[in-house]
Structure formats: structure tokens, C-alpha cells
mmCIF file of C-alpha atoms in Angstrom:
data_model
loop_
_atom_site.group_PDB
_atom_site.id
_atom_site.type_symbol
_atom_site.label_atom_id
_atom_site.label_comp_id
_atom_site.label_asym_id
_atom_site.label_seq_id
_atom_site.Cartn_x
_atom_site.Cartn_y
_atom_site.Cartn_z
ATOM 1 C CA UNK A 1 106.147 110.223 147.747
ATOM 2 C CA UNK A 2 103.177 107.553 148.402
ATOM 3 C CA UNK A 3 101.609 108.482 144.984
ATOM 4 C CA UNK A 4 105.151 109.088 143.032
ATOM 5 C CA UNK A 5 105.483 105.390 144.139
ATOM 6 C CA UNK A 6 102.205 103.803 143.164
ATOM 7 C CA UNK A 7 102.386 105.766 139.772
ATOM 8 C CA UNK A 8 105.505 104.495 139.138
ATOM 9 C CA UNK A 9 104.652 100.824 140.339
ATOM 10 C CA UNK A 10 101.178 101.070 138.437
ATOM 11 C CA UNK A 11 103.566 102.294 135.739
ATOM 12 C CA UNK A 12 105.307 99.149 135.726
ATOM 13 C CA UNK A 13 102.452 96.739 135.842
ATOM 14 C CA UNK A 14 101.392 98.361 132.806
ATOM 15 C CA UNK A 15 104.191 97.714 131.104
ATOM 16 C CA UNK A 16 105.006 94.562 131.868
ATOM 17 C CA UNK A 17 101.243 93.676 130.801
ATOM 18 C CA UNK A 18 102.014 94.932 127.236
ATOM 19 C CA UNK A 19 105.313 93.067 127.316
ATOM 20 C CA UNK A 20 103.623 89.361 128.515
ATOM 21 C CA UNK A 21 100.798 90.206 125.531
ATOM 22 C CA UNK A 22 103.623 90.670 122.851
ATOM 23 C CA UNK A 23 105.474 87.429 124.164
ATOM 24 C CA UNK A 24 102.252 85.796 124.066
ATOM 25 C CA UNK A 25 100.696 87.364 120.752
ATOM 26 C CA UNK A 26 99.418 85.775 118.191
ATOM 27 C CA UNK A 27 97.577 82.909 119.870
ATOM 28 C CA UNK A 28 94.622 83.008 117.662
ATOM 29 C CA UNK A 29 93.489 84.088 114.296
ATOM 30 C CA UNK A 30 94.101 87.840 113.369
ATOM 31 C CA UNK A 31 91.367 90.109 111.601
ATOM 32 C CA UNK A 32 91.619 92.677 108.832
ATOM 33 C CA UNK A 33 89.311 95.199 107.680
ATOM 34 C CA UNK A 34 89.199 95.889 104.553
ATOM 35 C CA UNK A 35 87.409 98.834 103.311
ATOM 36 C CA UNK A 36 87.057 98.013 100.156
ATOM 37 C CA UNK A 37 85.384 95.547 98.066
ATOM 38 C CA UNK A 38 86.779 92.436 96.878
ATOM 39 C CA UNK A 39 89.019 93.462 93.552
ATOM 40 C CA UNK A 40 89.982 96.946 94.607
ATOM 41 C CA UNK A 41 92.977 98.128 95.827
ATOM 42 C CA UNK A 42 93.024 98.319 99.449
ATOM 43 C CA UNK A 43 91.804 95.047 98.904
ATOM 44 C CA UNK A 44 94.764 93.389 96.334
ATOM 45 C CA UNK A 45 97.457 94.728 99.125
ATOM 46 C CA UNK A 46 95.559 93.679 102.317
ATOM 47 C CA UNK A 47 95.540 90.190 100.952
ATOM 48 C CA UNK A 48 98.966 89.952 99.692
ATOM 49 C CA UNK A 49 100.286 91.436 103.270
ATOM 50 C CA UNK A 50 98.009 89.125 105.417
ATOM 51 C CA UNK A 51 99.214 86.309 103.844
ATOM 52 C CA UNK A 52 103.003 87.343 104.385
ATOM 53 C CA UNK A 53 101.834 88.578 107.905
ATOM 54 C CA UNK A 54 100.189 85.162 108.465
ATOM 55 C CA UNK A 55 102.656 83.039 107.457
ATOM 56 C CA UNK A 56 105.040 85.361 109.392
ATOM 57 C CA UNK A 57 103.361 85.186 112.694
ATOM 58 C CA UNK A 58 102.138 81.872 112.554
ATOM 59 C CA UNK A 59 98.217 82.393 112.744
ATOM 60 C CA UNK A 60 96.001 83.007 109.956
ATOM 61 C CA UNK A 61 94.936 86.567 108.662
ATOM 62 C CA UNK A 62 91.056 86.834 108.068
ATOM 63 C CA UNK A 63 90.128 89.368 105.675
ATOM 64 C CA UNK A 64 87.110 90.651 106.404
ATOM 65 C CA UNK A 65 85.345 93.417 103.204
ATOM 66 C CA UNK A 66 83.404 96.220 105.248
ATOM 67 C CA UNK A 67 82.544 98.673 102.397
ATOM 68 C CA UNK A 68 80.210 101.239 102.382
ATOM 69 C CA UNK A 69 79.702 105.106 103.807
ATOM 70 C CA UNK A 70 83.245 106.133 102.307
ATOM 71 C CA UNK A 71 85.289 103.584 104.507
ATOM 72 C CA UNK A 72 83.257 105.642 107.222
ATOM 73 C CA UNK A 73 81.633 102.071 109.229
ATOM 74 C CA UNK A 74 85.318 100.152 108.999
ATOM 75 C CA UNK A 75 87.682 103.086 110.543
ATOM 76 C CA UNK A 76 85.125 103.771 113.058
ATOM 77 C CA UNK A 77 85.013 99.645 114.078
ATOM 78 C CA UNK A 78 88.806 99.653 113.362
ATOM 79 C CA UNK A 79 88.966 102.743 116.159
ATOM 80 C CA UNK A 80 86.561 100.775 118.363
ATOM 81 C CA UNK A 81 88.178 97.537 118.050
ATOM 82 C CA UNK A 82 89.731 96.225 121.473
ATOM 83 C CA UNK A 83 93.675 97.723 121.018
ATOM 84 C CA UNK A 84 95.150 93.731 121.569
ATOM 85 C CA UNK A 85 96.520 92.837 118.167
ATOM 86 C CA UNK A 86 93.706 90.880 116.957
ATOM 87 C CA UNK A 87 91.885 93.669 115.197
ATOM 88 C CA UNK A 88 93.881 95.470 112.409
ATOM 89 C CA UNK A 89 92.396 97.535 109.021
ATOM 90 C CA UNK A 90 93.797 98.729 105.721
ATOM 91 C CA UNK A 91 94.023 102.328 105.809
ATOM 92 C CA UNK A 92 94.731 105.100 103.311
ATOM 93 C CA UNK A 93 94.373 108.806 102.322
ATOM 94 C CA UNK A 94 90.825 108.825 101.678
ATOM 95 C CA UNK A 95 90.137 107.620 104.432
ATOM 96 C CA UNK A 96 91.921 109.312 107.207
ATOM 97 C CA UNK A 97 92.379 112.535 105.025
ATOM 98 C CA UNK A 98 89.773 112.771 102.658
ATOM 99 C CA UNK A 99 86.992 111.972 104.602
ATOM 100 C CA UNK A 100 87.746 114.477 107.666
ATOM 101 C CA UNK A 101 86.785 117.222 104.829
ATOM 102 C CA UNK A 102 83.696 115.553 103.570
ATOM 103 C CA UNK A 103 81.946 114.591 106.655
ATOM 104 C CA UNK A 104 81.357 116.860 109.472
ATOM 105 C CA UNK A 105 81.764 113.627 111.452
ATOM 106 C CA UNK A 106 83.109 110.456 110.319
ATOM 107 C CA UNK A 107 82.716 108.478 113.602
ATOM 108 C CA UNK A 108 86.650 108.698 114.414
ATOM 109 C CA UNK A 109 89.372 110.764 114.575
ATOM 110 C CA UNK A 110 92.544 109.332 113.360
ATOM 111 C CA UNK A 111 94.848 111.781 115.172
ATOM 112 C CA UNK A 112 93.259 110.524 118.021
ATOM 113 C CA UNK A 113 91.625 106.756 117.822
ATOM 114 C CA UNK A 114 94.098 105.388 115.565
ATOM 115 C CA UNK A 115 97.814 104.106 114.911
ATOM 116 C CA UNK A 116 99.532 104.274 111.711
ATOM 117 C CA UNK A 117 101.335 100.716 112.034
ATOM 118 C CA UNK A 118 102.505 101.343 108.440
ATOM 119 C CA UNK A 119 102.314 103.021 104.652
ATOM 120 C CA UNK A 120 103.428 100.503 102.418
ATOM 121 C CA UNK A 121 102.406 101.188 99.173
ATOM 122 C CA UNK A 122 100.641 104.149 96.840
ATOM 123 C CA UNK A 123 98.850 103.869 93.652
ATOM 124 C CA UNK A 124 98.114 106.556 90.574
ATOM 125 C CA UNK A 125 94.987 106.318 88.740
ATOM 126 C CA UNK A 126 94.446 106.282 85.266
ATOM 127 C CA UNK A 127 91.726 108.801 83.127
ATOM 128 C CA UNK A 128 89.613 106.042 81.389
ATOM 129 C CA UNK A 129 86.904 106.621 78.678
ATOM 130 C CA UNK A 130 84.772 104.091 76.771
ATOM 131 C CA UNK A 131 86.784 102.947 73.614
ATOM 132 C CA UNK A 132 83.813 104.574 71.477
ATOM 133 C CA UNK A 133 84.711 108.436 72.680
ATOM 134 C CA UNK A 134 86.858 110.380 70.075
ATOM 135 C CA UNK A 135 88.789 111.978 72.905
ATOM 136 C CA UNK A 136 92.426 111.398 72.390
ATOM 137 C CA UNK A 137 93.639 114.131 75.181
ATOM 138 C CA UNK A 138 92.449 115.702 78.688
ATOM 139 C CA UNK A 139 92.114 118.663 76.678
ATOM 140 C CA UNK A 140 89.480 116.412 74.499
ATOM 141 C CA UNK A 141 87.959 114.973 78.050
ATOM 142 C CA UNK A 142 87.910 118.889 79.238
ATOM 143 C CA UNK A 143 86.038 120.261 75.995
ATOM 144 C CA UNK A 144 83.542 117.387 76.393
ATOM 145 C CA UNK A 145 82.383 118.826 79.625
ATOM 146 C CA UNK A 146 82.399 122.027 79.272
ATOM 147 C CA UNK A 147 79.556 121.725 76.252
ATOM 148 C CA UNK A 148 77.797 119.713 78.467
ATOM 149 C CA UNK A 149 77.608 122.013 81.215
ATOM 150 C CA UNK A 150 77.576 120.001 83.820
ATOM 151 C CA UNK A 151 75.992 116.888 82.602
ATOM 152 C CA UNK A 152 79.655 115.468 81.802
ATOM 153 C CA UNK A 153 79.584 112.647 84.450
ATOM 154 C CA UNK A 154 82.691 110.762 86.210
ATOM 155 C CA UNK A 155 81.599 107.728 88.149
ATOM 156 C CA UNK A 156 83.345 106.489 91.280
ATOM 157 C CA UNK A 157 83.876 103.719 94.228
ATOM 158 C CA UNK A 158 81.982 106.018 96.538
ATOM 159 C CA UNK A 159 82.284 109.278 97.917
ATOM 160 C CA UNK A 160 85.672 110.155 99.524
ATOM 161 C CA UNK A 161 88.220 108.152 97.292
ATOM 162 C CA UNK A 162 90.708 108.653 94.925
ATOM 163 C CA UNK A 163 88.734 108.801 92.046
ATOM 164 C CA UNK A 164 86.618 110.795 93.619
ATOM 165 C CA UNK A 165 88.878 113.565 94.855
ATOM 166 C CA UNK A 166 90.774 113.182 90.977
ATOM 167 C CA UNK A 167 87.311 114.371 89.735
ATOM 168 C CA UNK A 168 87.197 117.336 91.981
ATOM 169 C CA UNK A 169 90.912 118.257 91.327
ATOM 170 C CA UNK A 170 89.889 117.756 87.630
ATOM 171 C CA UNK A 171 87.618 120.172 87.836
ATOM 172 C CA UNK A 172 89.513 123.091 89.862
ATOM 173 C CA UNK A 173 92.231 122.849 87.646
ATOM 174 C CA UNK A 174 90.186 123.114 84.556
ATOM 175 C CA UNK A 175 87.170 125.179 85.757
ATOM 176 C CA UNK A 176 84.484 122.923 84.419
ATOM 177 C CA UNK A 177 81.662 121.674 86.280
ATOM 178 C CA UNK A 178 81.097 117.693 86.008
ATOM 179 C CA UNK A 179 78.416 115.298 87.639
ATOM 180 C CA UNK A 180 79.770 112.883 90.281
ATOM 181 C CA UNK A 181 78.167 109.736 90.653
ATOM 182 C CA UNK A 182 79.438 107.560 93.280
ATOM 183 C CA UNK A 183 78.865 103.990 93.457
ATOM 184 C CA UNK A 184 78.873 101.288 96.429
ATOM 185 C CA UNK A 185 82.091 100.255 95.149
ATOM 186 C CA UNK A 186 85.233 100.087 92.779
ATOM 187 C CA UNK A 187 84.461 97.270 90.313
ATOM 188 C CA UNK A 188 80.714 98.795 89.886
ATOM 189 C CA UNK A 189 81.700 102.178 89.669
ATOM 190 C CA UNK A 190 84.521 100.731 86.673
ATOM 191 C CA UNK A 191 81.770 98.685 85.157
ATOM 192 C CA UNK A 192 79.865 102.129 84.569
ATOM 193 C CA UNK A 193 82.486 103.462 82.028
ATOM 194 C CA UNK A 194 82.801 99.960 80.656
ATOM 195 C CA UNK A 195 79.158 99.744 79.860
ATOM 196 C CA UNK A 196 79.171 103.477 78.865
ATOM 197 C CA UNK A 197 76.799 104.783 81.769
ATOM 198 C CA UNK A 198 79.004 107.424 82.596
ATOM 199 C CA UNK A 199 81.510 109.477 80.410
ATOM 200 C CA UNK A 200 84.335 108.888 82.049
ATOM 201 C CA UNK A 201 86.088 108.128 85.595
ATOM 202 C CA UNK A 202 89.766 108.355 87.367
ATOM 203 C CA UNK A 203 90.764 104.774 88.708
ATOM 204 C CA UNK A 204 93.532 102.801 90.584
ATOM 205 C CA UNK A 205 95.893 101.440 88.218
ATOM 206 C CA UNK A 206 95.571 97.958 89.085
ATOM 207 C CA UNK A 207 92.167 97.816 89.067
ATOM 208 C CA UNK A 208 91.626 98.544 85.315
ATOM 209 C CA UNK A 209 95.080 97.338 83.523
ATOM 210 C CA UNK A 210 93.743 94.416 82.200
ATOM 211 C CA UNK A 211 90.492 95.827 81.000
ATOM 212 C CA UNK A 212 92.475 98.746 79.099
ATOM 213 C CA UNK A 213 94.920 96.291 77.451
ATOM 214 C CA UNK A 214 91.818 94.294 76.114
ATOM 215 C CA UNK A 215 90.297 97.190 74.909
ATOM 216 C CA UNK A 216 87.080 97.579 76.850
ATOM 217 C CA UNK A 217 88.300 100.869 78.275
ATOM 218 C CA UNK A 218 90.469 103.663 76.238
ATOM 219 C CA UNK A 219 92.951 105.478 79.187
ATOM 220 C CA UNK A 220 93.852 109.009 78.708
ATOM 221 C CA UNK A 221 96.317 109.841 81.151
ATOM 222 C CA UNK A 222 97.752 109.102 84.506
ATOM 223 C CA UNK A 223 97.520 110.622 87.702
ATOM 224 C CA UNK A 224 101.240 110.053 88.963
ATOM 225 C CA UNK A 225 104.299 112.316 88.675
ATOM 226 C CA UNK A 226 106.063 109.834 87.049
ATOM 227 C CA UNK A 227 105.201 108.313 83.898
ATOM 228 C CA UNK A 228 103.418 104.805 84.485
ATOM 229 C CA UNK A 229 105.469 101.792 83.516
ATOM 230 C CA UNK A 230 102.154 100.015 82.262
ATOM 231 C CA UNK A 231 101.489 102.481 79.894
ATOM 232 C CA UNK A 232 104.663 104.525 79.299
ATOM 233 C CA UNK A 233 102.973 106.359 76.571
ATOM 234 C CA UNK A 234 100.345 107.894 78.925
ATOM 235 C CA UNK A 235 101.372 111.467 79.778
ATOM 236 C CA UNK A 236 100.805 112.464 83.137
ATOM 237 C CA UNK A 237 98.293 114.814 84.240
ATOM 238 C CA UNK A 238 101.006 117.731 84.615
ATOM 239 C CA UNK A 239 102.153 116.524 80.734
ATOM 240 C CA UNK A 240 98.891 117.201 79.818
ATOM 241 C CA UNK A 241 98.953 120.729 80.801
ATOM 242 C CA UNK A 242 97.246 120.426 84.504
ATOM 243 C CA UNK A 243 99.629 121.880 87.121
ATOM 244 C CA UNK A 244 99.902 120.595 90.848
ATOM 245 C CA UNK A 245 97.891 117.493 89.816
ATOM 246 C CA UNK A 246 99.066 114.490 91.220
ATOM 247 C CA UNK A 247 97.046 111.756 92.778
ATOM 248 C CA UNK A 248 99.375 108.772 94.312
ATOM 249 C CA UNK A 249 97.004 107.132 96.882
ATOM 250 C CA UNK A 250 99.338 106.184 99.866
ATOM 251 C CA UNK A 251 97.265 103.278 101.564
ATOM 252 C CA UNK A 252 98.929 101.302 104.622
ATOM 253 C CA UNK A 253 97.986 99.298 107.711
ATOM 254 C CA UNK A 254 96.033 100.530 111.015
ATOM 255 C CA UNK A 255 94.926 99.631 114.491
ATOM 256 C CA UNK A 256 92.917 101.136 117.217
ATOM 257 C CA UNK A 257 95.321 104.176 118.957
ATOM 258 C CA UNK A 258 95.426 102.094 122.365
ATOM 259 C CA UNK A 259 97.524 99.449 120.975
ATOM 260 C CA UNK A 260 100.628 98.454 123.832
ATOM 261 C CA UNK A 261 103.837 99.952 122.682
ATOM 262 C CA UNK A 262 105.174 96.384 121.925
ATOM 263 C CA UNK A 263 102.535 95.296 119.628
ATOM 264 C CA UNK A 264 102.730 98.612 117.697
ATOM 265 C CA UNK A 265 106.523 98.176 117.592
ATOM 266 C CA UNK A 266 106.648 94.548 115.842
ATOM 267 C CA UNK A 267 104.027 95.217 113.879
ATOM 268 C CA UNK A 268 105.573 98.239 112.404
ATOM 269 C CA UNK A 269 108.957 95.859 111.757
ATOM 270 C CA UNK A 270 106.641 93.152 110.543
ATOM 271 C CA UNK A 271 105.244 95.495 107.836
ATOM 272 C CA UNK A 272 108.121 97.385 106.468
ATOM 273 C CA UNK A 273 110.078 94.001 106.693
ATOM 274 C CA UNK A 274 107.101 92.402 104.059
ATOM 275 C CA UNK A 275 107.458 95.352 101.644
ATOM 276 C CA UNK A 276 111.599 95.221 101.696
ATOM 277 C CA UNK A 277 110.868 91.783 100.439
ATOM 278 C CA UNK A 278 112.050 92.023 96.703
ATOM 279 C CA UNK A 279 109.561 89.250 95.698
ATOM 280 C CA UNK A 280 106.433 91.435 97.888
ATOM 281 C CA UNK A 281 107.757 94.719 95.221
ATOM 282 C CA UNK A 282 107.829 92.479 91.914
ATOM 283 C CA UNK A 283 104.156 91.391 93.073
ATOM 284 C CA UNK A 284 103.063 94.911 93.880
ATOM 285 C CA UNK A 285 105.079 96.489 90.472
ATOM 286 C CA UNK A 286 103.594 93.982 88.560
ATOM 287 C CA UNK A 287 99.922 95.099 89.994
ATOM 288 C CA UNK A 288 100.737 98.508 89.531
ATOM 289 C CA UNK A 289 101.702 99.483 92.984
ATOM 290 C CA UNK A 290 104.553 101.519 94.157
ATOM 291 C CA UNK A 291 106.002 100.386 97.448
ATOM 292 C CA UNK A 292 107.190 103.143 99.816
ATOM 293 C CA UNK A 293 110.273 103.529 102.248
ATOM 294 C CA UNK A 294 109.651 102.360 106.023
ATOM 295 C CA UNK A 295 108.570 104.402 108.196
ATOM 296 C CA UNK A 296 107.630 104.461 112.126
ATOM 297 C CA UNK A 297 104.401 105.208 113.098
ATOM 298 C CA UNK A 298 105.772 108.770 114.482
ATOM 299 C CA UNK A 299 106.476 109.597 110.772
ATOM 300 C CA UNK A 300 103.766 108.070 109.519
ATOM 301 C CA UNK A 301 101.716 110.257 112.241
ATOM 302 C CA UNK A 302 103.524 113.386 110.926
ATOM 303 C CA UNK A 303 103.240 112.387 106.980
ATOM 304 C CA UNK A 304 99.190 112.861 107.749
ATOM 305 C CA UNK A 305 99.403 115.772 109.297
ATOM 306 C CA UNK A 306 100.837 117.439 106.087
ATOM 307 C CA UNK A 307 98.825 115.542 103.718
ATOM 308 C CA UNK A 308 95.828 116.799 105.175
ATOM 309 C CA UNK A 309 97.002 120.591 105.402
ATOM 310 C CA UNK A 310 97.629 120.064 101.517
ATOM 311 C CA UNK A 311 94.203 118.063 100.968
ATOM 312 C CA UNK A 312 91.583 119.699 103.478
ATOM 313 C CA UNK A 313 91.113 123.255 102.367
ATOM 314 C CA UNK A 314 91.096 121.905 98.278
ATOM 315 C CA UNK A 315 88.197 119.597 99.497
ATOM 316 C CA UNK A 316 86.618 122.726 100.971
ATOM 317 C CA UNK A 317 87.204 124.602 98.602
ATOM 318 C CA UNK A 318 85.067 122.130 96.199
ATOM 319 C CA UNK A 319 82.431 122.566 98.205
ATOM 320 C CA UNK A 320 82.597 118.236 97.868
ATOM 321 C CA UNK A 321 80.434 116.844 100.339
ATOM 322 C CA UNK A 322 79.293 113.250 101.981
ATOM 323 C CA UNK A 323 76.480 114.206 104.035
#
């Protein structure tokens, strides 16, 4: 009975501690990793939700660019962070899915180290080329590489993203081998198709709309089940003839697994309150970003679980590899 009633009253303590920090939370400045460089993605939403978030909570949001190692170095600080409210990261499919089949240890688990406070938002990619290749189709882009038997190359923002897992799925849907060359991040690994150092590569919408409509970059196709409303003459992947291959890059917001119960809870409403906003959708529409439903962080828990039974054993079966 002694040690029901110390549980119980330790119990308590505990959560009325998490209750006084969410009264008292935000006092100070709140950090956010981002993952990515400065122009990508990850990087375009974190900034456009920390300044909602900022201006909801009434501190500032610092946005602090970690890149490098596949996202590897920011989830494992993001898991390491102290769990009080004042550490929160960008997270998305590559890296709590796609990188659990290319490493043999990332540094975290995300079942286990991390909270899903939210997934906001997806993104396709798009198939680009350099204006100067005669490919009009995927067909064309599939017919290139097989001549060059494996010296075809797609470039990338680093091992473990999008673009790189569209080059893999490219490849086991076609059966052609292609060179991946991974770069430290987004913009450089775009600026290799631009300047024709690659042949082609597979990137987030937003990140190369304005360079295809000025004509520095020919697309292909898109990587979404749904026709893109940029381009709505770009077939999809599937039009093209490619079954089962759609790439929609769910990306969202994180913090370390400890967080108190309170925190986690108005964060989550914070988050899915941002991207009800209709003038937070016209923003992310007009960047080429799909906002999702809402979702609580036991969904959003249960959504990775499936996505990585569907990703994991294509990954392995690659044979694609970060170590």
C-alpha cells in the first residue's frame, strides 16, 4: 500500500510538473532544426511555420540549418535535445523512414527517441533534364540509360532523400542501372543538372519551379498521383507507364520522445491549427506544397509505421546504401 501510494503521489508530482511547464512555456526563444539547407524544402515550410508558431506563442522561432550525413547529425541532436519545448526539428520521410534502411545506425530511433508533433505538408518531385537533352518522355530518360550502362547519372541533396529514393524506384521499375551522385545539399545537387554535370535528377517541386519556367531546366514528369497544378501538362510517373510510383514527401514537425504530455498536446493544436489557416495553404499551394489533414501524434506514430513497411524492404531490395 506504502509504494501504491508513493507511485501514485510521485505520479502526481510528475504531472503537475508538466502542467506548471506548459502554463509557463514559452519564456524564451524557441529553436528549430532544420535539416536542410537554406532554399530546400524542409527548409521553405520550417520558416513559414516558425514564423506563424512565433507570432503564435509570443517568442521568436530560431531556425537553425544542420545539414549533412542524410539529416543523420540533426535527428540524432533533435532526439538528444532536453524534451522542454525549446528544442523542436523539421522532420520527414527520409529521414525517419528512409534512413533506418540505409544506415545500419543512424544515431536514433524514431519509434523510440522521438515525437511526431505533426505532418503538415508533402511535396512531389519533378524529373528534370538540361534543356539541351532531346528526351521528351521517361521512356526517352529510360533509353538514355540503358545505352549508357550505368554511366547515366542522377544527382541528389544527399543520400537518403527524396530524390534519392525516386532514383532507386526509377530504376526498379525500369530495370536500368544509373549512377547516383549525392551532393551536400539540394540547391548544389539542382545546380548539377542546371550546369549539365549530371544527366538528370528527381527534385521537390518548389525547389525548381522557377528555374523550369525560365528555361534553365526541361521537366519530364512528376512524381505525384495527381497531376501537378504547376505544370498540368506533366504526366505523372504512373501516366508515363511506371506502376506503383509515387513519391509525395510527407515532411512535418518533431521533438525529442520525452516531451510532457502538455507540451506535446498544444503543440500538436498549434500545428494543425497553422496549416487549417487558408492563407498558410495559398502560401504552401503557391510553393508547390500540399497541406495534409491533422493528425495526433498517435496517428502520426501509426502513419510511420506503415510507411516504413512499404519503404524498408524496396530500399533493401536496392541494395541503396549510406555507409
Amino acid at each position: 500500500m506504502m509504494l501504491s501510494r508513493r507511485a501514485a503521489l510521485a505520479g502526481g508530482l510528475a504531472l503537475s510538473a508538466g502542467r506548471a511547464r506548459a502554463d509557463t512555456w514559452p519564456s524564451h526563444p524557441i529553436r528549430m532544426i532544420v535539416p536542410y539547407a537554406p532554399g530546400a524544402t524542409g527548409d521553405i515550410g520550417g520558416r513559414l511555420y516558425g514564423q506563424e508558431l512565433g507570432g503564435s506563442l509570443g517568442q521568436t522561432v530560431v531556425i537553425d540549418n544542420k545539414t549533412g550525413a542524410g539529416g543523420t547529425i540533426a535527428m540524432a541532436e533533435l532526439a538528444r535535445a532536453a524534451p522542454d519545448g525549446y528544442t523542436l526539428g523539421v522532420i520527414a520521410q527520409g529521414l525517419l523512414v528512409y534512413n533506418l534502411g540505409l544506415y545500419k545506425d543512424p544515431g536514433y530511433d524514431p519509434f523510440k527517441d522521438l515525437i511526431i508533433l505533426s505532418i503538415s505538408f508533402s511535396v512531389a518531385n519533378v524529373l528534370i533534364v538540361h534543356p539541351s537533352n532531346p528526351a521528351k518522355t521517361v521512356a526517352d530518360i529510360v533509353e538514355q540509360a540503358r545505352a549508357r550502362k550505368g554511366d547515366f547519372t542522377f544527382s541528389s541533396g544527399g543520400i537518403g532523400t527524396s530524390h534519392h529514393m525516386s532514383g532507386v524506384l526509377l530504376e526498379m521499375r525500369s530495370g536500368v542501372t544509373m549512377t547516383h551522385v549525392p551532393y551536400r545539399a539540394t540547391p548544389a545537387g539542382i545546380q548539377a543538372v542546371v550546369n549539365g554535370e549530371v544527366a538528370m535528377g528527381m527534385f521537390n517541386m518548389p525547389t525548381v519551379v522557377s528555374l523550369i519556367r525560365s528555361g534553365k531546366l526541361k521537366a519530364i514528369a512528376v512524381t505525384s498521383e495527381q497531376r501537378a497544378a504547376q505544370f498540368p501538362e506533366l504526366p505523372t510517373m504512373i501516366e508515363a507507364g511506371f506502376k506503383d510510383f509515387v513519391v509525395d514527401t510527407w515532411l512535418g514537425f518533431g521533438a525529442p520522445a520525452a516531451l510532457p504530455r502538455p507540451l506535446v498536446t498544444r503543440l500538436n493544436g498549434e500545428f494543425n491549427r497553422i496549416t487549417e489557416q487558408p492563407e498558410m495553404r495559398r502560401k504552401m499551394t503557391d510553393q508547390g506544397i500540399a497541406c495534409w489533414p491533422s493528425r495526433t501524434p498517435e496517428e502520426a506514430m501509426k502513419f510511420l509505421r506503415q510507411d516504413s513497411d512499404f519503404w524498408l524492404p524496396i530500399i533493401k531490395a536496392s541494395g541503396a546504401t549510406a555507409e
